[in-house]
Amino acid sequence: MTKLIVDGKEVDVPADYTLLQACEAAGAEIPRFCYHERLSIAGNCRMCLVELKGSPKPVASCAWGVRDCRPGPNGEPPVVNTKTPMVKKAREGVMEFLLINHPLDCPICDQGGECDLQDQAMAYGHAKFNRFEENKRAVTDKNMGPLVNTIMTRCIHCTRCIRFAAEVAGVDDIGATGRGEDMEITTYLEHAVSSEMSGNVIDLCPVGALTSKPYKFNARPWELTKTESVDVMDAVGSAIRVDSRGSEVMRFLPRVNEEINEEWISDKTRFVWDGLRRQRLDTPYIRKNGKLQPASWAEAFAAIADRVRATKPERMAAIAGDLVGVEPVKALKDLMIALGAASMDCRQDGAKIGHGSRQGYLFNTTIAGIEHADALLLIGTNPRWEAPIVNARIRKTWLRGDLKIMRIGARADLTYQVQDLDNNPADLTDMAAGKHSAFDALKNAKHPMLIVGQGALARADGAAILAAAAQIARNSGMIGPAGEGGWNGFNVLHTAAGRVGALDIGFLPQKGGRDTVAILDAATRGDIDFVYLLGADELDTKKLGKAFVVYQGTHGDAGAHRADVILPGAAYTEQNATYVNTEGRVQQAKRATFPPGDAREDWTILRALSDVLGKRLPYDDMATLRKAMLADAPHLANLDTAPANPGADPAIWTNIGASGTIAKTAFEPAIKDFYLTNPIARASHVMAECSSLFVKPRISQAAE
């Protein structure tokens, strides 16, 4: 620790701090443009100037280390001043310089009201005079793709966007050409930024040079209602803020959560909002004479009741989708059990998980815990598409130079160096027995970890692969002693936001029941007569045969097209719901708007239907439902907390997966198109444009 005197206040800070950090630790406010806590130091805007005693001129506090400060003549702590006339004059000069070429077009700027330059100009700008009378520079706007809008005349060359692209996103698409006044920020050959996290440069830009293209001229920040919630586009559970105006969601922004997403979100999370208002189901439908016809709720419930009464319980089934919260899944489970039906499943893709210990289907290391790993084995997963936030965390650890990454699976650019092993799943058997070179790398590491993806678990031999992965973890020392300082490197990476929560409350085949694969096979044979799809769209609806299908969901997607009765539900921004992310962290999404038309919250639909079926569910409000939910899974009461390290209890790790032969068939990616993974994304025009620009060309090239 090093002592400093900041504005007359003595502080003790780590020696590796910058002066800027030391000043903020002392309570001083330091303006900045180029400096960002999560990016490398550029030191080029000079807005953070402070007075350092002994220095002939103000110094840039972001680029000056505490250990480089000179003590007083008698060994006194270095003295830093942030409020002296010298500092104020220096910052005013910097601001004057920055505003020379800025167009000062705040009234038409989408960043107006949220602009760092605007805020700091109020404190350090000159309103009475300007020493520069030359014509302002004009810069041609650049093409950064369908997501990022550019007004490059506003750019002050802080280079935040360049550093983010190179350091966090791991793409070299953004750079600078020219020098001095001729310098311009641009993309490589005027191409779109090919990153799943490109939208974060919008938040990083301090001057409105980079703004949201889909949001362009749509709203002002003071018009919007802000609601803190969580994302469901993947299983990471990124902290987000939902900005809405009236009944319409206008944008999604990230919230800071150091344990999950830091302050980043993926492009799908950020820009999917236009899909919330397109292709929506806003009234019940009943299929008559082969065509879906609008109906009332009473008519829809009556049609379902008639079919249920005519169907034996063993010929009923229910499948829960990927975006459904825990509460409606609990309600559906209770309803199916009340009807005597045992066939139910939340694993649309047929993943062989959920049986045995909870640690067998969690990301036990936690997302933040990735930073402690020094060896990583990827099994049948592409985290860049399945969980961009997790991929960014892996890259962050890799950049420090102490993470060795190996992969068994399809090749893909993950933005970091990977040692590709043969894409032969059967190698896992040898690895579990300690007969593979990758096993030695894991065993010799201090904090080894592995990540099993849904591309591995959704296969017919998924249970055997899961068992082999658990054995690798156990034999390589990946699972350390229990306790806070322990280590558990066994991880399952989910892609569905609602999957872990549904597994936690046991939405799985009951005694004598069928899983998703068996349900579809039975429906094809005619052995299943009634299927309830709760937001389930990611399955082959052709296999439902002649079964009577009830679809409860939000969009006119695959499930609605096949349905005999449609019950319009609420999206994740339109209801309060509990979600459990891939770590097992319990989170709550908050309602920002109300469902359109006659659509209703998911759990209330099931509660009303149970009344009509004569199997009334024992809860009339959300509080009672959550109390019943906690009876099934008490750990769901631990909000925003990742499960504690379970340690190396043999009883935990011997019942994960199942013994069997692992086929040599190569792993296939779990996600074929990052931008079109769910009904909301498929309804989004923005996501469709991104898919056509970034994904379809890759597929065409691979086919050639």
XYZ file of C-alpha atoms in Angstrom, residues 93-537:
445
model
C -8.442 24.146 -22.153
C -8.814 20.459 -22.960
C -12.594 20.822 -23.258
C -12.172 23.847 -25.540
C -9.846 21.816 -27.720
C -12.228 18.849 -27.851
C -15.122 21.055 -28.916
C -13.271 22.672 -31.816
C -14.572 20.166 -34.342
C -17.605 18.810 -32.518
C -20.826 19.770 -34.386
C -22.631 20.697 -31.134
C -25.811 19.021 -32.439
C -27.161 17.887 -29.077
C -30.837 18.481 -30.004
C -30.738 15.796 -32.691
C -28.320 13.394 -31.021
C -29.635 10.109 -29.656
C -27.099 10.327 -26.878
C -28.524 13.621 -25.672
C -29.266 13.371 -21.970
C -26.831 10.455 -21.550
C -23.687 12.061 -22.992
C -20.433 12.353 -21.052
C -19.277 15.232 -23.236
C -22.513 17.096 -22.587
C -22.206 16.611 -18.831
C -18.571 17.628 -18.604
C -19.007 20.602 -20.931
C -21.416 22.010 -18.368
C -18.599 22.007 -15.820
C -15.590 22.859 -17.969
C -16.934 24.375 -21.197
C -16.466 28.020 -22.223
C -19.712 29.779 -23.008
C -18.305 33.280 -23.478
C -15.331 32.849 -25.766
C -13.532 30.486 -28.121
C -10.000 31.042 -29.297
C -10.489 28.948 -32.423
C -12.362 30.336 -35.423
C -11.346 27.815 -38.103
C -13.975 25.821 -39.953
C -15.048 22.627 -38.247
C -13.868 19.326 -39.607
C -16.371 17.075 -41.344
C -15.896 13.299 -41.412
C -17.789 10.824 -43.562
C -19.948 8.426 -41.578
C -18.674 4.854 -41.588
C -20.453 1.536 -42.133
C -20.426 -0.521 -38.951
C -23.336 -2.762 -39.892
C -27.041 -2.873 -39.037
C -26.592 -2.270 -35.303
C -24.218 0.656 -34.801
C -25.047 4.068 -36.253
C -22.088 6.394 -36.923
C -21.874 10.188 -36.847
C -18.106 10.405 -36.992
C -17.851 14.186 -37.062
C -18.632 13.987 -33.345
C -15.717 11.600 -32.688
C -13.009 12.874 -30.289
C -10.618 9.947 -30.892
C -10.912 8.492 -27.415
C -10.358 5.035 -29.047
C -12.646 3.243 -26.590
C -14.369 1.432 -29.466
C -11.044 0.265 -30.909
C -9.819 -1.041 -27.589
C -13.098 -2.797 -26.835
C -13.129 -4.540 -30.208
C -9.539 -5.707 -29.885
C -9.485 -6.565 -26.180
C -12.975 -7.669 -25.147
C -14.767 -8.671 -28.344
C -11.606 -10.154 -29.867
C -12.099 -8.821 -33.408
C -9.860 -6.427 -35.304
C -12.659 -4.831 -37.314
C -12.369 -1.331 -35.814
C -9.252 0.810 -36.173
C -7.934 4.231 -37.091
C -6.436 5.688 -40.241
C -4.551 8.958 -40.667
C -2.788 11.152 -38.124
C -3.645 14.306 -36.253
C -6.693 16.089 -37.624
C -6.847 13.571 -40.478
C -7.292 10.647 -38.100
C -10.572 8.750 -38.585
C -12.068 5.806 -36.740
C -13.325 3.261 -39.247
C -13.936 -0.421 -39.864
C -11.832 -2.770 -41.920
C -12.682 -2.173 -45.579
C -15.972 -0.538 -44.535
C -17.339 -3.894 -43.431
C -19.794 -4.446 -40.605
C -18.346 -5.302 -37.207
C -18.456 -9.095 -37.066
C -18.844 -9.534 -33.333
C -21.743 -10.768 -31.223
C -20.936 -7.977 -28.753
C -20.515 -5.025 -31.117
C -23.383 -3.058 -29.572
C -21.356 -2.387 -26.431
C -19.406 0.302 -28.276
C -22.607 2.364 -28.161
C -22.458 2.485 -24.372
C -18.714 3.090 -24.440
C -18.792 6.067 -26.828
C -18.752 9.218 -24.669
C -19.760 11.718 -27.364
C -22.543 10.288 -29.529
C -20.326 9.308 -32.451
C -21.629 5.720 -32.146
C -25.319 5.263 -31.423
C -27.922 2.531 -31.785
C -29.141 2.259 -35.368
C -32.440 0.436 -34.595
C -33.182 2.915 -31.795
C -32.328 5.948 -33.974
C -34.689 8.889 -33.351
C -37.181 6.695 -31.479
C -37.191 8.192 -28.003
C -35.463 10.391 -25.454
C -34.158 8.932 -22.199
C -36.366 11.113 -20.016
C -39.461 9.754 -21.759
C -38.706 6.175 -20.798
C -39.656 4.094 -17.805
C -36.668 2.133 -16.526
C -37.144 -1.392 -15.169
C -34.323 -3.549 -13.844
C -34.603 -7.126 -15.063
C -32.627 -10.081 -16.440
C -32.010 -11.313 -19.966
C -33.404 -14.611 -21.280
C -31.810 -14.769 -24.728
C -29.339 -17.266 -23.295
C -28.808 -18.999 -19.975
C -26.268 -16.487 -18.634
C -28.863 -14.243 -17.008
C -27.201 -10.926 -17.863
C -28.354 -7.983 -15.789
C -30.309 -5.601 -18.025
C -32.456 -2.500 -17.846
C -35.665 -2.462 -19.841
C -36.569 1.004 -21.119
C -40.198 1.290 -22.148
C -42.629 3.995 -23.214
C -46.260 3.187 -22.609
C -46.868 -0.390 -23.729
C -43.775 -0.587 -25.942
C -40.257 -1.693 -25.064
C -37.854 0.767 -26.683
C -34.443 -0.646 -25.785
C -32.370 -2.909 -23.553
C -29.284 -1.655 -21.741
C -26.784 -3.530 -19.555
C -26.574 -3.165 -15.812
C -23.317 -3.685 -13.969
C -23.043 -7.132 -12.394
C -19.474 -8.117 -11.687
C -20.355 -11.762 -11.076
C -22.129 -12.326 -14.398
C -21.886 -9.874 -17.294
C -19.687 -7.129 -15.824
C -21.179 -4.306 -17.922
C -21.488 -6.043 -21.310
C -24.408 -7.707 -23.076
C -24.629 -9.562 -26.373
C -26.102 -8.004 -29.495
C -29.066 -10.376 -29.366
C -29.818 -9.281 -25.811
C -29.533 -5.598 -26.741
C -31.395 -5.456 -30.053
C -34.076 -8.148 -29.870
C -36.657 -5.685 -28.543
C -38.343 -5.103 -31.895
C -39.268 -8.805 -31.930
C -41.455 -8.243 -28.847
C -44.066 -6.375 -30.882
C -44.074 -8.387 -34.107
C -46.000 -11.594 -34.854
C -47.564 -11.459 -31.390
C -50.381 -13.686 -30.260
C -52.931 -11.381 -28.657
C -56.124 -13.454 -28.631
C -56.985 -17.157 -28.234
C -57.425 -19.264 -31.373
C -59.197 -22.546 -32.113
C -58.563 -24.618 -35.229
C -61.835 -25.145 -37.126
C -61.975 -26.916 -40.470
C -58.213 -26.855 -40.666
C -57.883 -23.099 -40.031
C -57.165 -21.170 -36.848
C -60.049 -18.907 -35.892
C -60.093 -16.212 -33.168
C -61.994 -17.258 -30.088
C -62.769 -16.175 -26.545
C -60.942 -17.517 -23.529
C -64.041 -19.455 -22.482
C -64.305 -21.117 -25.901
C -60.598 -22.024 -25.916
C -60.767 -23.503 -22.411
C -63.946 -25.414 -23.291
C -62.265 -26.941 -26.369
C -59.294 -28.030 -24.253
C -61.548 -29.411 -21.513
C -63.541 -31.472 -23.998
C -60.375 -33.041 -25.356
C -58.829 -33.663 -21.929
C -61.963 -35.439 -20.667
C -61.845 -37.706 -23.717
C -58.155 -38.559 -23.278
C -56.595 -41.046 -20.906
C -53.830 -39.612 -18.666
C -51.174 -41.949 -20.097
C -51.872 -40.475 -23.548
C -51.233 -36.888 -22.389
C -47.921 -35.024 -22.428
C -46.493 -31.567 -21.777
C -43.301 -29.883 -22.957
C -41.947 -26.623 -21.521
C -40.005 -24.195 -23.710
C -36.701 -22.389 -23.315
C -37.917 -18.924 -22.307
C -40.451 -19.908 -19.651
C -40.008 -18.851 -16.037
C -40.176 -21.208 -13.078
C -43.668 -20.156 -11.926
C -45.613 -21.231 -15.049
C -43.563 -24.442 -15.274
C -44.519 -25.220 -11.670
C -48.180 -24.537 -12.467
C -48.075 -26.790 -15.530
C -46.381 -29.586 -13.583
C -49.010 -29.446 -10.856
C -51.808 -29.438 -13.437
C -50.421 -32.428 -15.319
C -49.945 -34.388 -12.105
C -53.497 -33.499 -11.051
C -54.705 -34.893 -14.390
C -52.711 -38.084 -13.773
C -50.288 -37.469 -16.656
C -46.650 -38.490 -16.155
C -45.124 -37.531 -19.522
C -43.547 -34.100 -19.219
C -40.180 -32.623 -20.075
C -38.360 -29.282 -20.234
C -35.527 -30.510 -22.482
C -36.777 -29.666 -25.967
C -33.474 -30.672 -27.527
C -33.421 -34.029 -25.768
C -30.423 -33.215 -23.553
C -29.541 -36.068 -21.208
C -29.341 -34.068 -18.006
C -31.401 -33.467 -14.911
C -31.127 -36.800 -13.128
C -28.970 -37.197 -10.066
C -27.185 -34.386 -8.265
C -27.937 -30.733 -9.101
C -24.217 -30.100 -9.612
C -24.408 -32.408 -12.611
C -26.204 -29.770 -14.677
C -24.739 -26.510 -13.369
C -21.863 -24.240 -14.318
C -20.211 -24.916 -10.969
C -17.107 -22.770 -11.481
C -19.392 -19.722 -11.852
C -18.846 -17.209 -14.615
C -16.611 -15.001 -12.499
C -14.701 -18.103 -11.370
C -13.436 -18.623 -14.912
C -10.806 -15.988 -14.149
C -9.137 -18.368 -11.676
C -8.777 -21.240 -14.167
C -5.463 -22.155 -15.772
C -6.610 -25.050 -17.992
C -9.877 -25.489 -19.852
C -11.378 -28.322 -21.893
C -14.332 -27.499 -24.166
C -16.561 -30.466 -24.990
C -19.094 -30.048 -27.773
C -19.627 -26.341 -27.219
C -19.168 -23.028 -29.010
C -19.393 -20.466 -26.193
C -19.061 -17.559 -28.635
C -22.578 -18.292 -29.891
C -24.038 -20.178 -26.965
C -23.013 -17.614 -24.326
C -21.029 -14.585 -25.613
C -20.637 -13.237 -22.078
C -19.001 -16.476 -20.932
C -16.792 -16.408 -24.024
C -15.703 -12.856 -23.206
C -14.781 -13.982 -19.687
C -12.715 -16.869 -21.104
C -10.937 -14.457 -23.452
C -10.262 -12.068 -20.575
C -8.562 -14.875 -18.654
C -6.683 -16.078 -21.742
C -5.320 -12.586 -22.416
C -3.480 -12.709 -19.116
C -1.499 -15.591 -20.580
C -2.208 -18.200 -17.928
C -5.064 -20.198 -19.501
C -4.490 -23.223 -21.743
C -7.616 -24.046 -23.773
C -8.337 -27.375 -25.487
C -11.367 -28.383 -27.517
C -13.170 -31.548 -28.604
C -15.819 -30.315 -30.985
C -16.530 -28.474 -34.205
C -13.972 -25.829 -35.105
C -14.970 -22.197 -34.778
C -13.233 -18.883 -34.156
C -13.694 -18.255 -30.439
C -11.529 -15.071 -30.415
C -8.748 -16.816 -28.502
C -6.200 -19.525 -29.166
C -7.515 -23.064 -28.832
C -5.694 -26.363 -29.140
C -7.998 -28.462 -31.295
C -8.088 -32.128 -30.420
C -9.753 -34.574 -32.779
C -13.506 -34.012 -32.996
C -14.014 -37.569 -31.822
C -16.273 -37.884 -28.771
C -14.977 -41.408 -28.163
C -11.704 -39.822 -27.015
C -13.535 -38.864 -23.823
C -13.453 -42.512 -22.775
C -9.649 -42.579 -22.996
C -9.448 -39.212 -21.291
C -11.600 -40.426 -18.403
C -9.189 -43.334 -17.977
C -6.215 -40.964 -17.963
C -4.891 -42.152 -21.328
C -4.990 -38.865 -23.233
C -2.514 -35.992 -23.404
C -5.261 -33.491 -22.573
C -5.887 -35.331 -19.315
C -2.288 -34.714 -18.260
C -2.675 -31.001 -18.993
C -5.760 -30.867 -16.781
C -4.201 -32.914 -13.988
C -1.077 -30.760 -13.890
C -3.058 -27.536 -13.698
C -3.819 -25.827 -10.401
C -7.401 -24.859 -11.290
C -8.531 -26.994 -14.245
C -12.065 -26.810 -15.607
C -14.187 -28.241 -18.387
C -17.327 -27.027 -20.129
C -19.819 -29.480 -21.598
C -22.163 -27.950 -24.156
C -25.650 -28.889 -25.250
C -24.237 -30.075 -28.579
C -22.705 -32.964 -26.634
C -25.574 -33.618 -24.244
C -28.423 -33.576 -26.778
C -27.073 -36.652 -28.570
C -28.359 -40.180 -28.049
C -25.163 -40.907 -26.086
C -25.415 -37.656 -24.118
C -25.730 -39.441 -20.779
C -22.531 -41.405 -21.423
C -20.728 -38.208 -22.431
C -21.899 -36.509 -19.239
C -20.689 -39.448 -17.142
C -17.308 -39.404 -18.897
C -16.969 -35.649 -18.287
C -17.764 -36.133 -14.594
C -15.148 -38.870 -14.381
C -12.567 -36.637 -16.067
C -13.341 -33.940 -13.521
C -13.076 -36.358 -10.620
C -9.867 -38.077 -11.742
C -8.008 -34.938 -12.803
C -8.412 -33.163 -9.501
C -10.884 -30.718 -10.965
C -13.122 -31.018 -7.921
C -11.363 -29.768 -4.834
C -12.266 -29.721 -1.162
C -15.530 -28.254 -0.006
C -15.737 -24.780 1.382
C -15.387 -21.236 0.243
C -11.837 -21.656 -0.952
C -12.575 -24.879 -2.786
C -12.680 -25.406 -6.525
C -15.173 -27.168 -8.736
C -14.246 -27.148 -12.411
C -17.115 -29.278 -13.754
C -19.433 -27.109 -15.842
C -22.476 -27.575 -18.027
C -23.198 -24.626 -20.311
C -26.911 -24.232 -20.964
C -28.416 -22.326 -23.860
C -32.009 -22.067 -22.579
C -32.855 -19.497 -19.908
C -35.697 -21.552 -18.447
C -33.942 -24.927 -18.431
C -32.171 -24.955 -15.047
C -35.197 -23.644 -13.158
C -37.443 -26.281 -14.724
C -34.933 -28.993 -13.831
C -34.780 -27.679 -10.269
C -38.514 -28.138 -9.699
C -38.506 -31.516 -11.415
C -40.317 -30.849 -14.693
C -39.123 -34.203 -15.939
C -40.827 -37.479 -16.759
C -42.589 -38.760 -13.664
C -42.780 -42.469 -12.850
C -43.742 -44.271 -16.036
C -43.625 -41.060 -18.106
C -41.892 -40.185 -21.362
C -39.212 -37.601 -22.141
C -39.325 -35.260 -25.150
C -37.850 -37.747 -27.615
C -40.236 -40.491 -26.454
C -43.206 -38.091 -26.503
C -42.545 -37.168 -30.134
C -42.014 -40.802 -31.113
C -45.234 -41.825 -29.380
C -47.166 -38.961 -30.978
C -45.866 -40.022 -34.380
C -47.109 -43.568 -33.725
C -50.452 -42.296 -32.466
C -49.850 -43.300 -28.840
C -50.092 -39.688 -27.595
C -53.393 -37.875 -28.153
C -52.900 -34.613 -26.219
C -49.769 -32.421 -26.033
C -49.474 -29.157 -24.103
C -46.673 -26.921 -25.428
C -45.704 -24.188 -22.967
C -43.666 -21.849 -25.158
C -42.066 -24.860 -26.865
C -41.031 -23.966 -30.423
